[in-house]
PDB file of C-alpha atoms in Angstrom:
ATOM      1  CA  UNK I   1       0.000   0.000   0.000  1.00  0.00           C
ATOM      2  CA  UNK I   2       2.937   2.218   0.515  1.00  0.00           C
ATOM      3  CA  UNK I   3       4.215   2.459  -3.269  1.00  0.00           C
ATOM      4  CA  UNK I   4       0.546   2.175  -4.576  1.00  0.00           C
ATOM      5  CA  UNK I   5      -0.058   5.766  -1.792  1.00  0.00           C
ATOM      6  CA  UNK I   6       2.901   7.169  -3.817  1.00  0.00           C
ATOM      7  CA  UNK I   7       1.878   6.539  -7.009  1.00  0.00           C
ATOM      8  CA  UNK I   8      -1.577   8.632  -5.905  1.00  0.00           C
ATOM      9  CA  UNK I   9      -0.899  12.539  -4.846  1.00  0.00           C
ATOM     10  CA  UNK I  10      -2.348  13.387  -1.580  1.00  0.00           C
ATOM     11  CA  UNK I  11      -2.678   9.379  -0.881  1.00  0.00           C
ATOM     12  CA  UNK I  12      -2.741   7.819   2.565  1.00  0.00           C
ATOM     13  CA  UNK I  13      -0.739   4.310   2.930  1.00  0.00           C
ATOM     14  CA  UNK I  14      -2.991   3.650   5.771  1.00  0.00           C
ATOM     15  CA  UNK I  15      -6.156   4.404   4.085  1.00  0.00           C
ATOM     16  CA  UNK I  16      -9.075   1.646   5.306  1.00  0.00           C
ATOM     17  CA  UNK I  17     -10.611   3.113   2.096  1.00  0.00           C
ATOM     18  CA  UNK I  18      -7.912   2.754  -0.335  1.00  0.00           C
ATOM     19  CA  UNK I  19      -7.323  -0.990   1.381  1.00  0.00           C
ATOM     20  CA  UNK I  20     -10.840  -1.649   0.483  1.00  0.00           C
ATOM     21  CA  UNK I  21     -10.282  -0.231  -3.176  1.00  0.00           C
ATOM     22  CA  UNK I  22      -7.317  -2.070  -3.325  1.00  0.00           C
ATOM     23  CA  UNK I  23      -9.290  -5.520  -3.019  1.00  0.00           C
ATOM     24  CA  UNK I  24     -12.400  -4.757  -5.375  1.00  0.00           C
ATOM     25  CA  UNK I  25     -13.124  -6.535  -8.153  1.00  0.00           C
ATOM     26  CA  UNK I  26     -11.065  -5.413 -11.333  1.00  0.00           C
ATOM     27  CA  UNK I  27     -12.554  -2.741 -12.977  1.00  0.00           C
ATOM     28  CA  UNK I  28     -14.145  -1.435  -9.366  1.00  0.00           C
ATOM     29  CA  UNK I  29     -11.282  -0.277  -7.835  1.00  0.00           C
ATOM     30  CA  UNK I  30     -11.197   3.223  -7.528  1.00  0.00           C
ATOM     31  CA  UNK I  31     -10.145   5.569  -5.116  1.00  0.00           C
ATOM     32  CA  UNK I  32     -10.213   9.462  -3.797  1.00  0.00           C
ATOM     33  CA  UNK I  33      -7.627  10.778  -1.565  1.00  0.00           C
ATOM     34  CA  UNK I  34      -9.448  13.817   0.448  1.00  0.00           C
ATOM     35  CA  UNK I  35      -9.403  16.767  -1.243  1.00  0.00           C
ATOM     36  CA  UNK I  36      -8.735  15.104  -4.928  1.00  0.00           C
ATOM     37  CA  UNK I  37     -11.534  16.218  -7.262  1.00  0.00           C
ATOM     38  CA  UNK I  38     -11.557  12.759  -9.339  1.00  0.00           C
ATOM     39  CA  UNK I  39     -10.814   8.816  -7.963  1.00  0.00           C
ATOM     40  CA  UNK I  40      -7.772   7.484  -9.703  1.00  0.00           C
ATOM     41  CA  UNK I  41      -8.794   4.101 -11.315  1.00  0.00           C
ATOM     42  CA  UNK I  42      -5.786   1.803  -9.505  1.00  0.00           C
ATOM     43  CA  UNK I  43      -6.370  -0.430 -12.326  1.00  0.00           C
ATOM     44  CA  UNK I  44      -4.015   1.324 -14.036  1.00  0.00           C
ATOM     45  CA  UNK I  45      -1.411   1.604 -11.380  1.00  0.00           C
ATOM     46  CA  UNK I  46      -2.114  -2.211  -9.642  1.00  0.00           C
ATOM     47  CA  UNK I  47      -0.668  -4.769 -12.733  1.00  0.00           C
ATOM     48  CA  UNK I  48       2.810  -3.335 -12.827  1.00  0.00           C
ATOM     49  CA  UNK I  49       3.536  -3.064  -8.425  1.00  0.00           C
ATOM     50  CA  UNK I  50       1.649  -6.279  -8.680  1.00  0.00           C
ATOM     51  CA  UNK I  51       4.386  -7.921 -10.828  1.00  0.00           C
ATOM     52  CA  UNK I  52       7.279  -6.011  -9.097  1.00  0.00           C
ATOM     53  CA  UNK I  53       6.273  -6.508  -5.746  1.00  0.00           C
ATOM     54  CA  UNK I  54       5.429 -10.355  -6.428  1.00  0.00           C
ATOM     55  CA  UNK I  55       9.245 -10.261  -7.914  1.00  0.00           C
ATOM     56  CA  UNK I  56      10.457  -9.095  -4.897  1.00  0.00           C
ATOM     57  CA  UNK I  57       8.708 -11.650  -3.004  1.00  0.00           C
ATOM     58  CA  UNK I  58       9.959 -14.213  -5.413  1.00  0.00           C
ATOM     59  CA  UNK I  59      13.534 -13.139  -4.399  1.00  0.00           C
ATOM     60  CA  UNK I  60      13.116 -13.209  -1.156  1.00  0.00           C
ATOM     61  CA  UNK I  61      11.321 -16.487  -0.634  1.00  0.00           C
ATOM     62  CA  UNK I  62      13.523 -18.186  -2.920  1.00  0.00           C
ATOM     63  CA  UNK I  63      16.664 -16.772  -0.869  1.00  0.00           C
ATOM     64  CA  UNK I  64      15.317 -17.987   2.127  1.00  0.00           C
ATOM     65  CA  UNK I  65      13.835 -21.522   1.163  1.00  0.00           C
ATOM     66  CA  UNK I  66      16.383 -24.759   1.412  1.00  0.00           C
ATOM     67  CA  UNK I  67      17.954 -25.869  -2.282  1.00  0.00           C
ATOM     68  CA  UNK I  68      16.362 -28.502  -1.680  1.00  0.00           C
ATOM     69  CA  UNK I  69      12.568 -27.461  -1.674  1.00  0.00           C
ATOM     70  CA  UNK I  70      10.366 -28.804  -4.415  1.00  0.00           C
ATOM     71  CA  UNK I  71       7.035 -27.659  -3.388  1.00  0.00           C
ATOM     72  CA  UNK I  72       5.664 -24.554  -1.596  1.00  0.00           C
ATOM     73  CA  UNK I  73       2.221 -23.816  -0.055  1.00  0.00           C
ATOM     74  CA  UNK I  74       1.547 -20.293  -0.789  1.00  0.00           C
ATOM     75  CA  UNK I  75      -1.359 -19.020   1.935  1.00  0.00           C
ATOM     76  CA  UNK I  76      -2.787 -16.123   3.094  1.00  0.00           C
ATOM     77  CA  UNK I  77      -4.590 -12.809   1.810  1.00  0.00           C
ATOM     78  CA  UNK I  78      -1.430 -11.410   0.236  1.00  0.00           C
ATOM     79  CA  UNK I  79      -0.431 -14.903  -1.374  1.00  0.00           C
ATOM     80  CA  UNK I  80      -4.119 -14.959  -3.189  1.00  0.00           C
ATOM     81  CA  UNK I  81      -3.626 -11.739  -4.206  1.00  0.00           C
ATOM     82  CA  UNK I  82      -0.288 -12.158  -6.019  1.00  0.00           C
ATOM     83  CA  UNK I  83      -0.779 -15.401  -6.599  1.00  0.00           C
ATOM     84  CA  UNK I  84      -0.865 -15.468 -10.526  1.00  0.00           C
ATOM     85  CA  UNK I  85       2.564 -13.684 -10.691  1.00  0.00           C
ATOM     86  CA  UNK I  86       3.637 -15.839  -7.577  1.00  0.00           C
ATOM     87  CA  UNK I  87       3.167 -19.662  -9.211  1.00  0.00           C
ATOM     88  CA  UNK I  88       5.004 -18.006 -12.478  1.00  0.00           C
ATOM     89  CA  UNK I  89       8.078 -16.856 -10.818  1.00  0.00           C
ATOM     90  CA  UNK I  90       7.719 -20.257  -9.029  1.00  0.00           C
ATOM     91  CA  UNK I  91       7.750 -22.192 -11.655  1.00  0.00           C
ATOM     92  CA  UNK I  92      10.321 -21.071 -13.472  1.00  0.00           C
ATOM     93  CA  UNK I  93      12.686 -21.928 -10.770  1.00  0.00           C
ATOM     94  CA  UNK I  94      11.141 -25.200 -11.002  1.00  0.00           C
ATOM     95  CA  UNK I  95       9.247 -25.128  -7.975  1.00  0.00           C
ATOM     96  CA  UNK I  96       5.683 -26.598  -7.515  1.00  0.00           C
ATOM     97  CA  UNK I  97       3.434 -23.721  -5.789  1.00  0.00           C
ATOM     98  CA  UNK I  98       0.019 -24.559  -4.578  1.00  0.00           C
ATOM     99  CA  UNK I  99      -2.387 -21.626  -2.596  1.00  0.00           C
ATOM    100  CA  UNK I 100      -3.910 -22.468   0.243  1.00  0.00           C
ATOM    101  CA  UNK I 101      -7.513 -21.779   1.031  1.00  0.00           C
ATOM    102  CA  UNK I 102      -8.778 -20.409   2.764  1.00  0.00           C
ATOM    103  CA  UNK I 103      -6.451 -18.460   3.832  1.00  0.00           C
ATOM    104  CA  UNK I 104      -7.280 -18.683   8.239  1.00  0.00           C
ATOM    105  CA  UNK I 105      -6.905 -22.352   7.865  1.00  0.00           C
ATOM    106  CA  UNK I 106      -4.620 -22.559   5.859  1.00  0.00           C
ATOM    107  CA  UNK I 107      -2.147 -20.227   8.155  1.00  0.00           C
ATOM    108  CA  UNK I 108      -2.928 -22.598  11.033  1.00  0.00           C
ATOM    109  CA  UNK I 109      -2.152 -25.916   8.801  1.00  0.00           C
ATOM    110  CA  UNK I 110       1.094 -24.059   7.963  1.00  0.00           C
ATOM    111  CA  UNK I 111       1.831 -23.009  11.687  1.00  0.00           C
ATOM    112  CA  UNK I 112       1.287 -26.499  12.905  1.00  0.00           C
ATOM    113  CA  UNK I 113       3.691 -28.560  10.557  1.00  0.00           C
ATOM    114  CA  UNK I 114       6.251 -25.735  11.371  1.00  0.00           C
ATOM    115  CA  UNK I 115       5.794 -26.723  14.546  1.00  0.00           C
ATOM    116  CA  UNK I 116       6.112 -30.119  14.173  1.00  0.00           C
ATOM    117  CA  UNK I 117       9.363 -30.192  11.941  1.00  0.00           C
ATOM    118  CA  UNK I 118      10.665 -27.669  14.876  1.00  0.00           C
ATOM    119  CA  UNK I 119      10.143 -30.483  17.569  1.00  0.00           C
ATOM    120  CA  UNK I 120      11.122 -33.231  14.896  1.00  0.00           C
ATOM    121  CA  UNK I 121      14.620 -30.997  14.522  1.00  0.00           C
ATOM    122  CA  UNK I 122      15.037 -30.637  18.055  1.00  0.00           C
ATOM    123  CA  UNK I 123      14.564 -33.982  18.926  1.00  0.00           C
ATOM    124  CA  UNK I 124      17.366 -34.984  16.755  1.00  0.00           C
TER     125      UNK I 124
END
């Protein structure tokens, strides 16, 4: 929400209504900073952070996972959200990508086999 706010003059980051714009349906998602005199269509701005920012994910999960990962369960509200640029980047480093859902259960489910590899480790 950050380099979306900066894209938009007189934007707020923290916006609840620019969050909610943010998550409309494509081709809904507008939104007016106070004191703008028209919404700025983010459907124009979203595709390109979208890619970028799912890049930058890429890079960082990819960093952090073991060379020897095959498979990753992608969850939660940001992983649906990028998800389409996500499995790409994914799969080119030939790395299976599944998305959780939804995404509550699917956090828990991921929290719980952490857990259990943790106490599988440490039991070692």
């Amino acid at each position: 929400y950050d380099q979306l706010a900066t894209q938009i003059q007189g934007a707020d980051s923290q916006s609840l209504l620019l969050i909610k714009a943010v998550n409309r349906p494509e081709g809904e998602r507008f939104y007016r900073p106070k004191g703008a005199a028209q919404p700025t269509d983010l459907d124009e701005i979203i595709p390109s952070l979208r890619k970028s920012f799912a890049r930058e994910l890429s890079d960082r999960l990819l960093a952090w996972l073991p060379e020897r990962t095959t498979d990753v369960v992608v969850t939660g509200g940001g992983g649906q959200f990028f998800w389409n640029d996500l499995q790409l980047i994914l799969k080119e480093a030939r790395i299976k990508a599944y998305l959780a859902q939804p995404s509550r259960k699917a956090n828990a489910l991921g929290q719980y086999i952490y857990g259990e590899v943790q106490k599988q480790s440490a039991s070692r």
